[in-house]
Amino acid sequence: MSQRVSDFYPTAFVTGASTGLGRAFTEMLLADGVRVWGTARDTARLAELAKHNNFTPVALELRDSAAAEGVFIDADSSAGGFAIVVNNAGYGVFGDFAATDFAVWQEQLEVMLLNTARLSHAALRGMRARNHGALVNISSLAAEFPLPFQSVYNMAKAGLTALNESLMVETAGTGVFILDVRPGDYRTDFEGSVRRPPGETTPAMARAWVAFGKMMETGPAPAHAAAALRRALLRRRSGTVRCGRFFQAVLAPLLARLGSLPIKRRVQAKYFDLP
Ligand SMILES: NC(=O)c1ccc[n+]([C@@H]2O[C@H](COP(=O)([O-])OP(=O)(O)OC[C@H]3O[C@@H](n4cnc5c(N)ncnc54)[C@H](OP(=O)(O)O)[C@@H]3O)[C@@H](O)[C@H]2O)c1
């Protein structure tokens, strides 16, 4: 009989389960028999998932790190200690770094890096004590190939990937696994949820926005990323999971490794129609 994720991991906590990749991860885990606690800021957005017997909706706002940690600890104790934690919630901000108010960048960094690290910390404490679990932090290929005019998004994802790499070292030889998941462009609500603070749009920004939008619209469906996560969970070892269309997830990282940084930057600029 083929293996299911629930054979090894009976419970999971998924942030940002209401839509996009988080919803696809949740549906994949439920289909594999896992009991899932999934979050949204407004649990009304989890109504469809809540029809599933194995799904528990959780209200969680990542801007308040202490409150978010409290929500996680309560859910963790009612689940008897999560076997999988997927830190997925996040959003983009598209804007010129200098022209955008720093408060916008600070909030994004807090939500997507600091407060996500705090949930990782809370999750790992329990997993390390039980010597069992998979911590999955959803980074991005933007950690390797920065998106234009999304400087702090790139910074948050590069930081999260650095945390994941560090945790892989610290958990080596234990029953706890760390997955650094780096999706390329997927067809989700992400573009719709990318904030564009008021400010001047230069021609370069306008072209980058169009190129970015096209890549998102033509990307694979979120179920493709969920299938990649499922395979990685069943491998039961730490590692990096690059997923997305072949060029972004396979070819570009290979060429970047073989080539030089100036060439990589030139190819990236061309990809986004930039000078
Ligand atoms: N789509 C892509 O192509 C792509 C590529 C690489 C990486 N990623 C990463 O994958 C993750 C999911 O992206 P997605 O495309 O699925 O985005 P999405 O469709 O916009 O979904 C984002 C999720 O995050 C939650 N969220 C947003 N801000 C939050 C906050 N302050 N507190 C708590 N929850 C919050 C949203 O919940 P609410 O219901 O509360 O709004 C929603 O469930 C993100 O970390 C993103 O950076 C996406």
Short mmCIF file of C-alpha atoms and ligand atoms in Angstrom, two decimals:
data_model
loop_
_atom_site.label_atom_id
_atom_site.label_comp_id
_atom_site.label_asym_id
_atom_site.label_seq_id
_atom_site.Cartn_x
_atom_site.Cartn_y
_atom_site.Cartn_z
CA MET A 1 0.00 0.00 0.00
CA SER A 2 1.36 3.49 -0.80
CA GLN A 3 2.45 5.65 2.07
CA ARG A 4 0.42 8.60 3.33
CA VAL A 5 1.72 11.64 5.18
CA SER A 6 -0.45 10.71 8.20
CA ASP A 7 1.49 7.43 8.54
CA PHE A 8 4.34 9.55 9.93
CA TYR A 9 2.71 12.86 10.85
CA PRO A 10 -0.84 12.73 12.28
CA THR A 11 -1.30 16.48 12.89
CA ALA A 12 -0.35 19.77 11.23
CA PHE A 13 -0.59 23.52 11.79
CA VAL A 14 -0.68 25.63 8.59
CA THR A 15 -0.61 29.44 8.63
CA GLY A 16 -2.40 31.27 5.82
CA ALA A 17 -4.65 28.30 4.99
CA SER A 18 -7.49 30.42 3.57
CA THR A 19 -6.20 30.67 0.02
CA GLY A 20 -3.36 30.05 -2.44
CA LEU A 21 -0.49 27.77 -1.49
CA GLY A 22 -1.56 27.44 2.16
CA ARG A 23 -4.98 26.19 1.12
CA ALA A 24 -3.43 23.70 -1.31
CA PHE A 25 -1.02 22.45 1.40
CA THR A 26 -3.99 22.05 3.76
CA GLU A 27 -6.08 20.15 1.19
CA MET A 28 -3.14 17.86 0.40
CA LEU A 29 -2.60 17.08 4.11
CA LEU A 30 -6.31 16.47 4.73
CA ALA A 31 -6.45 14.15 1.69
CA ASP A 32 -3.54 12.23 3.24
CA GLY A 33 -5.42 11.72 6.51
CA VAL A 34 -3.67 14.44 8.55
CA ARG A 35 -5.68 16.46 11.11
CA VAL A 36 -5.03 20.11 10.23
CA TRP A 37 -5.33 23.32 12.26
CA GLY A 38 -5.34 26.08 9.61
CA THR A 39 -5.21 29.81 10.14
CA ALA A 40 -6.59 33.01 8.64
CA ARG A 41 -7.04 36.44 10.13
CA ASP A 42 -10.80 36.05 9.63
CA THR A 43 -11.96 32.46 10.13
CA ALA A 44 -14.95 33.11 7.83
CA ARG A 45 -12.39 32.63 5.04
CA LEU A 46 -11.90 29.05 6.25
CA ALA A 47 -15.60 28.10 6.01
CA GLU A 48 -15.15 25.66 3.09
CA LEU A 49 -12.22 23.86 4.75
CA ALA A 50 -14.11 23.77 8.05
CA LYS A 51 -16.65 21.40 6.42
CA HIS A 52 -13.93 18.76 6.65
CA ASN A 53 -14.08 16.73 9.91
CA ASN A 54 -10.30 16.80 10.30
CA PHE A 55 -9.96 20.58 9.96
CA THR A 56 -9.90 23.09 12.83
CA PRO A 57 -10.09 26.81 11.93
CA VAL A 58 -7.81 29.13 13.91
CA ALA A 59 -7.80 32.96 13.93
CA LEU A 60 -4.21 34.23 13.73
CA GLU A 61 -2.80 37.68 12.93
CA LEU A 62 0.96 37.59 12.44
CA ARG A 63 1.50 41.31 13.03
CA ASP A 64 1.26 40.74 16.81
CA SER A 65 4.03 38.23 17.55
CA ALA A 66 3.19 37.56 21.22
CA ALA A 67 -0.50 37.00 20.43
CA ALA A 68 0.41 34.80 17.44
CA GLU A 69 2.70 32.70 19.61
CA GLY A 70 -0.09 32.38 22.23
CA VAL A 71 -2.52 31.19 19.53
CA PHE A 72 0.04 28.65 18.32
CA ILE A 73 0.77 27.32 21.85
CA ASP A 74 -2.95 26.86 22.59
CA ALA A 75 -3.52 24.99 19.30
CA ASP A 76 -0.35 22.92 19.83
CA SER A 77 -1.49 21.78 23.26
CA SER A 78 -4.99 20.91 22.05
CA ALA A 79 -3.42 18.86 19.23
CA GLY A 80 -1.08 17.08 21.65
CA GLY A 81 1.94 18.66 19.90
CA PHE A 82 1.96 19.27 16.15
CA ALA A 83 3.87 16.80 14.01
CA ILE A 84 4.05 19.28 11.09
CA VAL A 85 4.14 23.08 11.23
CA VAL A 86 3.92 24.97 7.93
CA ASN A 87 4.76 28.66 8.20
CA ASN A 88 3.19 29.84 4.96
CA ALA A 89 1.34 33.12 5.60
CA GLY A 90 2.83 36.12 3.87
CA TYR A 91 2.27 38.95 1.43
CA GLY A 92 4.17 41.05 -1.07
CA VAL A 93 4.81 44.76 -1.14
CA PHE A 94 5.75 46.26 -4.51
CA GLY A 95 7.43 49.66 -4.30
CA ASP A 96 10.62 51.62 -4.61
CA PHE A 97 12.63 51.03 -1.40
CA ALA A 98 13.55 54.68 -0.75
CA ALA A 99 10.24 56.18 -1.86
CA THR A 100 8.11 53.90 0.33
CA ASP A 101 7.64 54.72 4.04
CA PHE A 102 9.93 52.57 6.17
CA ALA A 103 6.99 51.59 8.40
CA VAL A 104 5.66 49.54 5.47
CA TRP A 105 8.95 47.64 5.18
CA GLN A 106 9.26 47.21 8.93
CA GLU A 107 5.81 45.63 9.20
CA GLN A 108 6.54 43.24 6.33
CA LEU A 109 9.84 42.18 7.86
CA GLU A 110 8.19 41.65 11.26
CA VAL A 111 5.33 39.56 9.85
CA MET A 112 7.31 37.48 7.38
CA LEU A 113 10.65 37.06 9.13
CA LEU A 114 10.73 37.92 12.85
CA ASN A 115 7.26 36.74 13.81
CA THR A 116 7.52 33.71 11.55
CA ALA A 117 10.83 32.88 13.25
CA ARG A 118 9.06 33.18 16.61
CA LEU A 119 6.47 30.58 15.52
CA SER A 120 9.32 28.37 14.28
CA HIS A 121 10.95 28.73 17.70
CA ALA A 122 7.75 27.75 19.54
CA ALA A 123 7.17 24.83 17.16
CA LEU A 124 10.74 23.52 17.43
CA ARG A 125 10.69 23.53 21.24
CA GLY A 126 7.88 20.99 21.21
CA MET A 127 9.29 18.96 18.32
CA ARG A 128 12.75 18.80 19.88
CA ALA A 129 11.26 17.66 23.21
CA ARG A 130 9.34 14.89 21.41
CA ASN A 131 12.24 14.24 19.00
CA HIS A 132 9.73 14.15 16.19
CA GLY A 133 8.32 16.56 13.64
CA ALA A 134 8.70 18.47 10.39
CA LEU A 135 9.06 22.24 10.41
CA VAL A 136 8.24 23.65 6.97
CA ASN A 137 9.03 27.29 6.30
CA ILE A 138 7.76 28.62 2.99
CA SER A 139 10.54 30.76 1.59
CA SER A 140 10.74 31.61 -2.13
CA LEU A 141 13.02 31.41 -5.13
CA ALA A 142 13.19 35.18 -4.48
CA ALA A 143 15.75 34.27 -1.80
CA GLU A 144 18.06 33.33 -4.69
CA PHE A 145 16.65 35.52 -7.47
CA PRO A 146 15.43 38.79 -5.94
CA LEU A 147 12.21 40.21 -7.38
CA PRO A 148 12.51 43.81 -8.59
CA PHE A 149 10.88 46.47 -6.39
CA GLN A 150 10.14 43.89 -3.68
CA SER A 151 13.33 44.48 -1.71
CA VAL A 152 12.02 43.62 1.74
CA TYR A 153 10.12 40.58 0.49
CA ASN A 154 13.45 39.32 -0.92
CA MET A 155 15.15 40.21 2.36
CA ALA A 156 12.53 38.37 4.46
CA LYS A 157 12.72 35.25 2.30
CA ALA A 158 16.54 35.23 2.24
CA GLY A 159 16.47 35.57 6.05
CA LEU A 160 13.96 32.73 6.40
CA THR A 161 16.08 30.52 4.16
CA ALA A 162 19.15 31.35 6.30
CA LEU A 163 17.16 30.37 9.40
CA ASN A 164 16.12 27.10 7.76
CA GLU A 165 19.72 26.30 6.82
CA SER A 166 20.81 26.98 10.41
CA LEU A 167 18.06 24.80 11.84
CA MET A 168 19.00 21.94 9.49
CA VAL A 169 22.46 21.98 11.10
CA GLU A 170 21.03 22.12 14.63
CA THR A 171 18.54 19.26 14.09
CA ALA A 172 20.87 16.95 12.13
CA GLY A 173 20.78 13.42 13.54
CA THR A 174 17.49 14.01 15.40
CA GLY A 175 13.93 13.00 14.54
CA VAL A 176 13.10 16.61 13.58
CA PHE A 177 13.29 17.67 9.93
CA ILE A 178 13.43 21.13 8.41
CA LEU A 179 12.09 21.87 4.94
CA ASP A 180 13.13 25.07 3.19
CA VAL A 181 10.45 25.35 0.51
CA ARG A 182 11.24 27.79 -2.31
CA PRO A 183 8.34 28.15 -4.73
CA GLY A 184 8.68 29.99 -8.01
CA ASP A 185 5.67 31.85 -9.44
CA TYR A 186 2.36 30.10 -8.78
CA ARG A 187 -1.13 31.06 -9.86
CA THR A 188 -2.48 32.24 -6.48
CA ASP A 189 -4.12 35.36 -5.03
CA PHE A 190 -0.63 36.53 -4.17
CA GLU A 191 -0.54 39.17 -6.89
CA GLY A 192 -3.95 40.39 -5.72
CA SER A 193 -2.60 40.51 -2.16
CA VAL A 194 0.61 42.30 -3.14
CA ARG A 195 0.31 45.77 -1.67
CA ARG A 196 1.31 48.78 -3.74
CA PRO A 197 1.78 51.74 -1.38
CA PRO A 198 1.06 55.14 -2.95
CA GLY A 199 3.98 56.66 -4.79
CA GLU A 200 5.33 57.44 -8.20
CA THR A 201 5.46 54.55 -10.69
CA THR A 202 8.52 54.84 -12.91
CA PRO A 203 8.57 53.20 -16.38
CA ALA A 204 10.91 50.49 -15.01
CA MET A 205 8.45 49.77 -12.19
CA ALA A 206 5.54 49.59 -14.63
CA ARG A 207 7.41 47.11 -16.86
CA ALA A 208 8.51 44.97 -13.90
CA TRP A 209 4.90 44.90 -12.61
CA VAL A 210 3.59 43.68 -15.99
CA ALA A 211 6.30 40.99 -16.24
CA PHE A 212 5.62 39.89 -12.65
CA GLY A 213 1.87 39.70 -13.27
CA LYS A 214 2.33 37.61 -16.43
CA MET A 215 4.57 35.14 -14.59
CA MET A 216 2.05 34.72 -11.78
CA GLU A 217 -0.92 34.31 -14.16
CA THR A 218 0.85 31.65 -16.21
CA GLY A 219 2.43 29.79 -13.29
CA PRO A 220 1.40 26.29 -12.22
CA ALA A 221 -1.63 25.78 -9.95
CA PRO A 222 -0.94 25.64 -6.16
CA ALA A 223 -1.66 21.87 -6.11
CA HIS A 224 1.67 21.44 -7.93
CA ALA A 225 3.54 22.97 -4.94
CA ALA A 226 1.47 20.84 -2.55
CA ALA A 227 2.52 17.69 -4.42
CA ALA A 228 6.19 18.76 -4.09
CA LEU A 229 5.71 19.31 -0.34
CA ARG A 230 4.01 15.92 0.00
CA ARG A 231 6.97 14.15 -1.68
CA ALA A 232 9.40 16.00 0.59
CA LEU A 233 7.46 15.09 3.75
CA LEU A 234 7.40 11.43 2.76
CA ARG A 235 11.20 11.48 2.27
CA ARG A 236 11.50 12.29 5.99
CA ARG A 237 14.71 14.21 5.81
CA SER A 238 15.65 17.88 5.92
CA GLY A 239 16.29 19.71 2.69
CA THR A 240 15.54 22.39 0.14
CA VAL A 241 12.43 22.05 -2.02
CA ARG A 242 12.51 24.20 -5.16
CA CYS A 243 9.23 23.99 -7.02
CA GLY A 244 7.54 25.76 -9.91
CA ARG A 245 7.99 25.86 -13.66
CA PHE A 246 11.07 24.08 -15.01
CA PHE A 247 12.97 27.24 -15.96
CA GLN A 248 12.57 28.89 -12.53
CA ALA A 249 12.93 25.88 -10.26
CA VAL A 250 15.53 23.79 -12.12
CA LEU A 251 17.30 25.55 -14.98
CA ALA A 252 17.86 29.01 -13.48
CA PRO A 253 19.36 27.70 -10.18
CA LEU A 254 21.64 25.37 -12.18
CA LEU A 255 22.80 28.12 -14.54
CA ALA A 256 23.30 30.51 -11.61
CA ARG A 257 25.55 27.95 -9.94
CA LEU A 258 27.62 27.49 -13.07
CA GLY A 259 27.74 31.12 -14.20
CA SER A 260 28.94 34.40 -12.70
CA LEU A 261 26.94 36.87 -10.61
CA PRO A 262 27.11 39.69 -13.20
CA ILE A 263 25.67 37.31 -15.85
CA LYS A 264 22.95 36.19 -13.43
CA ARG A 265 22.02 39.85 -12.79
CA ARG A 266 21.88 40.61 -16.52
CA VAL A 267 19.63 37.60 -17.24
CA GLN A 268 17.36 38.56 -14.34
CA ALA A 269 17.03 42.15 -15.58
CA LYS A 270 16.08 40.85 -19.04
CA TYR A 271 13.52 38.50 -17.49
CA PHE A 272 11.80 41.52 -15.93
CA ASP A 273 12.27 43.81 -18.95
CA LEU A 274 14.60 46.08 -16.95
CA PRO A 275 17.69 48.02 -18.06
N1 LIG B 1 2.34 32.59 -5.14
C1 LIG B 1 3.60 32.51 -5.44
O1 LIG B 1 3.94 32.52 -6.62
C2 LIG B 1 4.64 32.40 -4.35
C3 LIG B 1 5.96 32.22 -4.75
C4 LIG B 1 6.95 32.08 -3.78
C5 LIG B 1 6.61 32.11 -2.44
N2 LIG B 1 5.31 32.32 -2.07
C6 LIG B 1 5.02 32.36 -0.64
O2 LIG B 1 3.99 31.45 -0.35
C7 LIG B 1 3.23 31.93 0.75
C8 LIG B 1 1.77 31.94 0.36
O3 LIG B 1 1.62 32.79 -0.75
P1 LIG B 1 0.30 32.75 -1.65
O4 LIG B 1 0.72 33.05 -3.02
O5 LIG B 1 -0.49 31.54 -1.39
O6 LIG B 1 -0.43 34.06 -1.07
P2 LIG B 1 -1.98 34.41 -0.87
O7 LIG B 1 -2.82 33.61 -1.83
O8 LIG B 1 -2.06 35.88 -0.89
O9 LIG B 1 -2.26 33.88 0.62
C9 LIG B 1 -1.58 34.46 1.70
C10 LIG B 1 -2.06 33.85 3.01
O10 LIG B 1 -1.34 34.49 4.06
C11 LIG B 1 -2.26 34.97 5.03
N3 LIG B 1 -1.78 36.24 5.60
C12 LIG B 1 -1.39 37.35 4.93
N4 LIG B 1 -1.03 38.32 5.81
C13 LIG B 1 -1.19 37.80 7.05
C14 LIG B 1 -0.99 38.30 8.37
N5 LIG B 1 -0.57 39.56 8.61
N6 LIG B 1 -1.26 37.49 9.43
C15 LIG B 1 -1.71 36.23 9.23
N7 LIG B 1 -1.94 35.69 8.00
C16 LIG B 1 -1.68 36.48 6.93
C17 LIG B 1 -3.59 35.16 4.29
O11 LIG B 1 -4.64 34.96 5.21
P3 LIG B 1 -5.94 35.91 5.33
O12 LIG B 1 -7.10 35.01 4.98
O13 LIG B 1 -5.94 36.32 6.74
O14 LIG B 1 -5.79 37.04 4.36
C18 LIG B 1 -3.54 34.04 3.26
O15 LIG B 1 -4.08 32.85 3.78
C19 LIG B 1 3.80 33.30 1.10
O16 LIG B 1 4.71 33.17 2.17
C20 LIG B 1 4.51 33.70 -0.17
O17 LIG B 1 5.56 34.61 0.10
C21 LIG B 1 4.32 32.47 -3.00
#
